[in-house]
JSON list of C-alpha atoms in Angstrom, two decimals:
[
{"chain": "A", "resi": 154, "resn": "MET", "atom": "CA", "xyz": [89.23, 91.79, 108.60]},
{"chain": "A", "resi": 155, "resn": "ASP", "atom": "CA", "xyz": [92.81, 92.19, 107.39]},
{"chain": "A", "resi": 156, "resn": "ASP", "atom": "CA", "xyz": [94.95, 89.13, 106.85]},
{"chain": "A", "resi": 157, "resn": "ARG", "atom": "CA", "xyz": [98.20, 90.84, 107.69]},
{"chain": "A", "resi": 158, "resn": "SER", "atom": "CA", "xyz": [100.19, 87.61, 107.52]},
{"chain": "A", "resi": 159, "resn": "LYS", "atom": "CA", "xyz": [99.57, 87.12, 103.75]},
{"chain": "A", "resi": 160, "resn": "HIS", "atom": "CA", "xyz": [102.19, 89.21, 102.01]},
{"chain": "A", "resi": 161, "resn": "ASP", "atom": "CA", "xyz": [104.89, 88.82, 99.38]},
{"chain": "A", "resi": 162, "resn": "HIS", "atom": "CA", "xyz": [107.58, 91.03, 100.86]},
{"chain": "A", "resi": 163, "resn": "SER", "atom": "CA", "xyz": [109.82, 90.88, 97.78]},
{"chain": "A", "resi": 164, "resn": "GLY", "atom": "CA", "xyz": [106.91, 92.09, 95.63]},
{"chain": "A", "resi": 165, "resn": "TRP", "atom": "CA", "xyz": [106.31, 95.03, 98.00]},
{"chain": "A", "resi": 166, "resn": "GLU", "atom": "CA", "xyz": [110.01, 95.91, 97.99]},
{"chain": "A", "resi": 167, "resn": "GLU", "atom": "CA", "xyz": [110.02, 96.03, 94.18]},
{"chain": "A", "resi": 168, "resn": "VAL", "atom": "CA", "xyz": [106.95, 98.28, 94.10]},
{"chain": "A", "resi": 169, "resn": "VAL", "atom": "CA", "xyz": [108.56, 100.60, 96.67]},
{"chain": "A", "resi": 170, "resn": "ARG", "atom": "CA", "xyz": [111.91, 100.64, 94.83]},
{"chain": "A", "resi": 171, "resn": "ALA", "atom": "CA", "xyz": [110.26, 101.60, 91.53]},
{"chain": "A", "resi": 172, "resn": "ALA", "atom": "CA", "xyz": [108.06, 104.21, 93.26]},
{"chain": "A", "resi": 173, "resn": "ARG", "atom": "CA", "xyz": [111.08, 105.71, 95.06]},
{"chain": "A", "resi": 174, "resn": "GLU", "atom": "CA", "xyz": [113.05, 106.06, 91.82]},
{"chain": "A", "resi": 175, "resn": "ARG", "atom": "CA", "xyz": [110.03, 107.52, 90.02]},
{"chain": "A", "resi": 176, "resn": "ALA", "atom": "CA", "xyz": [109.41, 110.08, 92.75]},
{"chain": "A", "resi": 177, "resn": "ARG", "atom": "CA", "xyz": [113.08, 111.08, 93.05]},
{"chain": "A", "resi": 178, "resn": "THR", "atom": "CA", "xyz": [113.36, 111.71, 89.32]},
{"chain": "A", "resi": 179, "resn": "ARG", "atom": "CA", "xyz": [110.01, 113.44, 88.94]},
{"chain": "A", "resi": 180, "resn": "GLN", "atom": "CA", "xyz": [110.43, 115.61, 92.04]},
{"chain": "A", "resi": 181, "resn": "ALA", "atom": "CA", "xyz": [113.83, 116.88, 90.90]},
{"chain": "A", "resi": 182, "resn": "LEU", "atom": "CA", "xyz": [112.56, 117.65, 87.39]},
{"chain": "A", "resi": 183, "resn": "VAL", "atom": "CA", "xyz": [109.51, 119.54, 88.67]},
{"chain": "A", "resi": 184, "resn": "VAL", "atom": "CA", "xyz": [111.54, 121.61, 91.16]},
{"chain": "A", "resi": 185, "resn": "GLU", "atom": "CA", "xyz": [114.04, 122.52, 88.45]},
{"chain": "A", "resi": 186, "resn": "ARG", "atom": "CA", "xyz": [111.48, 123.11, 85.67]},
{"chain": "A", "resi": 187, "resn": "PHE", "atom": "CA", "xyz": [109.24, 125.38, 87.72]},
{"chain": "A", "resi": 188, "resn": "GLY", "atom": "CA", "xyz": [111.88, 127.01, 89.95]},
{"chain": "A", "resi": 189, "resn": "LEU", "atom": "CA", "xyz": [110.40, 125.78, 93.23]},
{"chain": "A", "resi": 190, "resn": "SER", "atom": "CA", "xyz": [113.33, 126.81, 95.40]},
{"chain": "A", "resi": 191, "resn": "GLY", "atom": "CA", "xyz": [114.71, 129.95, 96.92]},
{"chain": "A", "resi": 192, "resn": "ASP", "atom": "CA", "xyz": [112.31, 132.82, 97.60]},
{"chain": "A", "resi": 193, "resn": "VAL", "atom": "CA", "xyz": [109.13, 130.92, 96.70]},
{"chain": "A", "resi": 194, "resn": "GLN", "atom": "CA", "xyz": [106.02, 131.21, 98.85]},
{"chain": "A", "resi": 195, "resn": "TYR", "atom": "CA", "xyz": [102.99, 128.96, 98.71]},
{"chain": "A", "resi": 196, "resn": "HIS", "atom": "CA", "xyz": [99.38, 128.92, 99.78]},
{"chain": "A", "resi": 197, "resn": "TRP", "atom": "CA", "xyz": [97.25, 125.79, 100.00]},
{"chain": "A", "resi": 198, "resn": "SER", "atom": "CA", "xyz": [93.69, 124.84, 100.83]},
{"chain": "A", "resi": 199, "resn": "MET", "atom": "CA", "xyz": [92.17, 121.47, 101.61]},
{"chain": "A", "resi": 200, "resn": "ASP", "atom": "CA", "xyz": [88.66, 122.85, 101.01]},
{"chain": "A", "resi": 201, "resn": "ASP", "atom": "CA", "xyz": [89.26, 123.31, 97.28]},
{"chain": "A", "resi": 202, "resn": "ALA", "atom": "CA", "xyz": [92.27, 120.95, 97.04]},
{"chain": "A", "resi": 203, "resn": "GLN", "atom": "CA", "xyz": [94.52, 123.63, 95.55]},
{"chain": "A", "resi": 204, "resn": "ILE", "atom": "CA", "xyz": [98.08, 124.80, 96.05]},
{"chain": "A", "resi": 205, "resn": "ALA", "atom": "CA", "xyz": [99.61, 127.92, 94.51]},
{"chain": "A", "resi": 206, "resn": "TRP", "atom": "CA", "xyz": [103.25, 129.03, 94.44]},
{"chain": "A", "resi": 207, "resn": "SER", "atom": "CA", "xyz": [104.19, 132.67, 94.18]},
{"chain": "A", "resi": 208, "resn": "ARG", "atom": "CA", "xyz": [107.22, 134.90, 94.01]},
{"chain": "A", "resi": 209, "resn": "ASP", "atom": "CA", "xyz": [107.11, 138.59, 94.88]},
{"chain": "A", "resi": 210, "resn": "GLY", "atom": "CA", "xyz": [103.36, 138.30, 95.49]},
{"chain": "A", "resi": 211, "resn": "LYS", "atom": "CA", "xyz": [102.60, 136.92, 92.02]},
{"chain": "A", "resi": 212, "resn": "VAL", "atom": "CA", "xyz": [101.28, 133.38, 91.58]},
{"chain": "A", "resi": 213, "resn": "PHE", "atom": "CA", "xyz": [103.23, 131.54, 88.90]},
{"chain": "A", "resi": 214, "resn": "LEU", "atom": "CA", "xyz": [102.18, 127.91, 89.43]},
{"chain": "A", "resi": 215, "resn": "THR", "atom": "CA", "xyz": [99.10, 126.08, 90.68]},
{"chain": "A", "resi": 216, "resn": "GLY", "atom": "CA", "xyz": [98.34, 122.44, 91.33]},
{"chain": "A", "resi": 217, "resn": "ARG", "atom": "CA", "xyz": [95.66, 120.07, 92.57]},
{"chain": "A", "resi": 218, "resn": "LEU", "atom": "CA", "xyz": [96.22, 118.50, 95.99]},
{"chain": "A", "resi": 219, "resn": "THR", "atom": "CA", "xyz": [95.28, 115.00, 97.03]},
{"chain": "A", "resi": 220, "resn": "MET", "atom": "CA", "xyz": [95.78, 114.24, 100.69]},
{"chain": "A", "resi": 221, "resn": "ILE", "atom": "CA", "xyz": [97.51, 110.90, 101.15]},
{"chain": "A", "resi": 222, "resn": "GLY", "atom": "CA", "xyz": [97.28, 110.69, 104.92]},
{"chain": "A", "resi": 223, "resn": "SER", "atom": "CA", "xyz": [98.39, 112.13, 108.23]},
{"chain": "A", "resi": 224, "resn": "VAL", "atom": "CA", "xyz": [100.67, 111.28, 111.11]},
{"chain": "A", "resi": 225, "resn": "SER", "atom": "CA", "xyz": [99.77, 112.04, 114.70]},
{"chain": "A", "resi": 226, "resn": "ARG", "atom": "CA", "xyz": [103.06, 112.29, 116.54]},
{"chain": "A", "resi": 227, "resn": "SER", "atom": "CA", "xyz": [101.38, 112.19, 119.97]},
{"chain": "A", "resi": 228, "resn": "GLN", "atom": "CA", "xyz": [99.55, 108.96, 119.06]},
{"chain": "A", "resi": 229, "resn": "GLN", "atom": "CA", "xyz": [102.44, 107.67, 116.92]},
{"chain": "A", "resi": 230, "resn": "SER", "atom": "CA", "xyz": [100.00, 106.67, 114.18]},
{"chain": "A", "resi": 231, "resn": "TRP", "atom": "CA", "xyz": [99.31, 107.03, 110.47]},
{"chain": "A", "resi": 232, "resn": "LEU", "atom": "CA", "xyz": [95.78, 107.48, 109.10]},
{"chain": "A", "resi": 233, "resn": "TRP", "atom": "CA", "xyz": [95.02, 107.23, 105.38]},
{"chain": "A", "resi": 234, "resn": "SER", "atom": "CA", "xyz": [92.95, 110.10, 104.09]},
{"chain": "A", "resi": 235, "resn": "TRP", "atom": "CA", "xyz": [90.38, 107.67, 102.64]},
{"chain": "A", "resi": 236, "resn": "ALA", "atom": "CA", "xyz": [89.74, 106.53, 106.25]},
{"chain": "A", "resi": 237, "resn": "ASN", "atom": "CA", "xyz": [89.50, 110.07, 107.68]},
{"chain": "A", "resi": 238, "resn": "GLU", "atom": "CA", "xyz": [85.84, 111.15, 107.65]},
{"chain": "A", "resi": 239, "resn": "SER", "atom": "CA", "xyz": [86.67, 114.71, 108.76]},
{"chain": "A", "resi": 240, "resn": "LEU", "atom": "CA", "xyz": [88.39, 115.71, 105.49]},
{"chain": "A", "resi": 241, "resn": "PRO", "atom": "CA", "xyz": [86.75, 117.77, 102.74]},
{"chain": "A", "resi": 242, "resn": "HIS", "atom": "CA", "xyz": [85.74, 115.52, 99.85]},
{"chain": "A", "resi": 243, "resn": "ALA", "atom": "CA", "xyz": [87.72, 117.61, 97.32]},
{"chain": "A", "resi": 244, "resn": "VAL", "atom": "CA", "xyz": [91.10, 116.80, 98.90]},
{"chain": "A", "resi": 245, "resn": "LEU", "atom": "CA", "xyz": [90.54, 113.03, 98.68]},
{"chain": "A", "resi": 246, "resn": "GLY", "atom": "CA", "xyz": [90.88, 113.01, 94.89]},
{"chain": "A", "resi": 247, "resn": "ASP", "atom": "CA", "xyz": [91.40, 109.44, 93.69]},
{"chain": "A", "resi": 248, "resn": "ILE", "atom": "CA", "xyz": [93.04, 108.18, 96.92]},
{"chain": "A", "resi": 249, "resn": "GLU", "atom": "CA", "xyz": [90.61, 105.26, 97.02]},
{"chain": "A", "resi": 250, "resn": "ARG", "atom": "CA", "xyz": [92.55, 103.81, 94.05]},
{"chain": "A", "resi": 251, "resn": "VAL", "atom": "CA", "xyz": [95.56, 103.38, 96.34]},
{"chain": "A", "resi": 252, "resn": "ARG", "atom": "CA", "xyz": [93.55, 101.27, 98.78]},
{"chain": "A", "resi": 253, "resn": "ARG", "atom": "CA", "xyz": [92.16, 99.16, 95.93]},
{"chain": "A", "resi": 254, "resn": "PHE", "atom": "CA", "xyz": [95.68, 98.72, 94.46]},
{"chain": "A", "resi": 255, "resn": "GLY", "atom": "CA", "xyz": [96.86, 97.38, 97.82]},
{"chain": "A", "resi": 256, "resn": "GLU", "atom": "CA", "xyz": [93.93, 94.98, 98.05]},
{"chain": "A", "resi": 257, "resn": "ALA", "atom": "CA", "xyz": [94.32, 93.73, 94.47]},
{"chain": "A", "resi": 258, "resn": "ASN", "atom": "CA", "xyz": [98.05, 93.08, 94.90]},
{"chain": "A", "resi": 259, "resn": "ASP", "atom": "CA", "xyz": [98.03, 91.82, 98.50]},
{"chain": "A", "resi": 260, "resn": "HIS", "atom": "CA", "xyz": [100.31, 94.69, 99.52]},
{"chain": "A", "resi": 261, "resn": "PRO", "atom": "CA", "xyz": [100.37, 95.59, 103.20]},
{"chain": "A", "resi": 262, "resn": "VAL", "atom": "CA", "xyz": [99.73, 99.03, 104.59]},
{"chain": "A", "resi": 263, "resn": "LEU", "atom": "CA", "xyz": [97.76, 100.36, 101.59]},
{"chain": "A", "resi": 264, "resn": "PRO", "atom": "CA", "xyz": [94.36, 98.81, 102.47]},
{"chain": "A", "resi": 265, "resn": "TRP", "atom": "CA", "xyz": [94.71, 99.29, 106.25]},
{"chain": "A", "resi": 266, "resn": "PRO", "atom": "CA", "xyz": [92.90, 102.42, 107.54]},
{"chain": "A", "resi": 267, "resn": "GLY", "atom": "CA", "xyz": [95.90, 103.19, 109.75]},
{"chain": "A", "resi": 268, "resn": "PHE", "atom": "CA", "xyz": [99.05, 101.74, 111.26]},
{"chain": "A", "resi": 269, "resn": "ASP", "atom": "CA", "xyz": [101.66, 102.45, 113.93]},
{"chain": "A", "resi": 270, "resn": "TYR", "atom": "CA", "xyz": [103.97, 105.26, 112.91]},
{"chain": "A", "resi": 271, "resn": "HIS", "atom": "CA", "xyz": [107.32, 104.17, 111.51]},
{"chain": "A", "resi": 272, "resn": "PRO", "atom": "CA", "xyz": [109.03, 106.82, 109.36]},
{"chain": "A", "resi": 273, "resn": "GLU", "atom": "CA", "xyz": [110.22, 104.36, 106.70]},
{"chain": "A", "resi": 274, "resn": "LEU", "atom": "CA", "xyz": [106.78, 102.74, 106.40]},
{"chain": "A", "resi": 275, "resn": "VAL", "atom": "CA", "xyz": [105.13, 106.17, 106.03]},
{"chain": "A", "resi": 276, "resn": "ALA", "atom": "CA", "xyz": [107.70, 107.06, 103.36]},
{"chain": "A", "resi": 277, "resn": "GLU", "atom": "CA", "xyz": [106.97, 103.83, 101.49]},
{"chain": "A", "resi": 278, "resn": "ALA", "atom": "CA", "xyz": [103.20, 104.39, 101.68]},
{"chain": "A", "resi": 279, "resn": "ARG", "atom": "CA", "xyz": [103.58, 107.95, 100.36]},
{"chain": "A", "resi": 280, "resn": "LEU", "atom": "CA", "xyz": [105.85, 106.88, 97.51]},
{"chain": "A", "resi": 281, "resn": "VAL", "atom": "CA", "xyz": [103.58, 104.07, 96.37]},
{"chain": "A", "resi": 282, "resn": "ALA", "atom": "CA", "xyz": [100.52, 106.33, 96.59]},
{"chain": "A", "resi": 283, "resn": "ALA", "atom": "CA", "xyz": [102.31, 108.90, 94.41]},
{"chain": "A", "resi": 284, "resn": "SER", "atom": "CA", "xyz": [103.16, 106.23, 91.88]},
{"chain": "A", "resi": 285, "resn": "VAL", "atom": "CA", "xyz": [99.66, 104.72, 91.76]},
{"chain": "A", "resi": 286, "resn": "LEU", "atom": "CA", "xyz": [98.12, 108.19, 91.29]},
{"chain": "A", "resi": 287, "resn": "ASP", "atom": "CA", "xyz": [100.85, 109.41, 88.88]},
{"chain": "A", "resi": 288, "resn": "ALA", "atom": "CA", "xyz": [101.70, 112.40, 91.06]},
{"chain": "A", "resi": 289, "resn": "GLU", "atom": "CA", "xyz": [103.94, 115.18, 89.84]},
{"chain": "A", "resi": 290, "resn": "LEU", "atom": "CA", "xyz": [105.12, 116.06, 93.37]},
{"chain": "A", "resi": 291, "resn": "LEU", "atom": "CA", "xyz": [105.01, 114.82, 96.93]},
{"chain": "A", "resi": 292, "resn": "TRP", "atom": "CA", "xyz": [104.47, 117.54, 99.51]},
{"chain": "A", "resi": 293, "resn": "ALA", "atom": "CA", "xyz": [104.05, 117.67, 103.29]},
{"chain": "A", "resi": 294, "resn": "GLU", "atom": "CA", "xyz": [102.99, 120.22, 105.88]},
{"chain": "A", "resi": 295, "resn": "PHE", "atom": "CA", "xyz": [104.14, 119.94, 109.50]},
{"chain": "A", "resi": 296, "resn": "THR", "atom": "CA", "xyz": [102.69, 121.27, 112.75]},
{"chain": "A", "resi": 297, "resn": "ASP", "atom": "CA", "xyz": [103.70, 120.57, 116.33]},
{"chain": "A", "resi": 298, "resn": "ASP", "atom": "CA", "xyz": [101.78, 117.30, 116.49]},
{"chain": "A", "resi": 299, "resn": "MET", "atom": "CA", "xyz": [100.71, 116.52, 112.93]},
{"chain": "A", "resi": 300, "resn": "GLU", "atom": "CA", "xyz": [102.24, 115.71, 109.59]},
{"chain": "A", "resi": 301, "resn": "LEU", "atom": "CA", "xyz": [99.92, 116.16, 106.62]},
{"chain": "A", "resi": 302, "resn": "HIS", "atom": "CA", "xyz": [101.04, 114.33, 103.49]},
{"chain": "A", "resi": 303, "resn": "PHE", "atom": "CA", "xyz": [99.88, 115.28, 100.00]},
{"chain": "A", "resi": 304, "resn": "LEU", "atom": "CA", "xyz": [100.57, 114.61, 96.39]},
{"chain": "A", "resi": 305, "resn": "VAL", "atom": "CA", "xyz": [100.25, 117.24, 93.69]},
{"chain": "A", "resi": 306, "resn": "ASN", "atom": "CA", "xyz": [98.91, 116.79, 90.16]},
{"chain": "A", "resi": 307, "resn": "ASP", "atom": "CA", "xyz": [97.81, 119.07, 87.33]},
{"chain": "A", "resi": 308, "resn": "LEU", "atom": "CA", "xyz": [100.61, 121.61, 87.68]},
{"chain": "A", "resi": 309, "resn": "THR", "atom": "CA", "xyz": [99.74, 124.67, 85.63]},
{"chain": "A", "resi": 310, "resn": "LEU", "atom": "CA", "xyz": [101.86, 127.75, 84.92]},
{"chain": "A", "resi": 311, "resn": "THR", "atom": "CA", "xyz": [99.85, 130.93, 85.33]},
{"chain": "A", "resi": 312, "resn": "ALA", "atom": "CA", "xyz": [100.26, 134.15, 83.38]},
{"chain": "A", "resi": 313, "resn": "GLY", "atom": "CA", "xyz": [102.08, 136.57, 85.59]}
]
């Protein structure tokens, strides 16, 4: 049972602020370093937890995906990947560490299987997850009803 009333809000705000700055800096460096703009295509798979970027049909960069969680727009809810039994094991990576980090530090949201959708709260959860798991990139995929949120690690340039 969650004790959702026990929470040091200033401590959470500091964790989020540091995670936001870390992600902003790292994301910009990765996009610039690997040229992830313009005419870049990508292919991803949850089954093997991989993403690959290509240009002119040639893969130039690969990475390992960890699914953070998903948003159902019709249900207006967030579900952590560690609480989603339908996901392939490979795409869960070390996401359980995020839940444990939340429990150990009495941070809200992180140890809850899901919560009502609020864009800022989802953003904070994603940022903190990326920081806890030392992600190189945050990435999302959108469909009509779903948002799938990932982090990317182990970026590797391929010979092309």
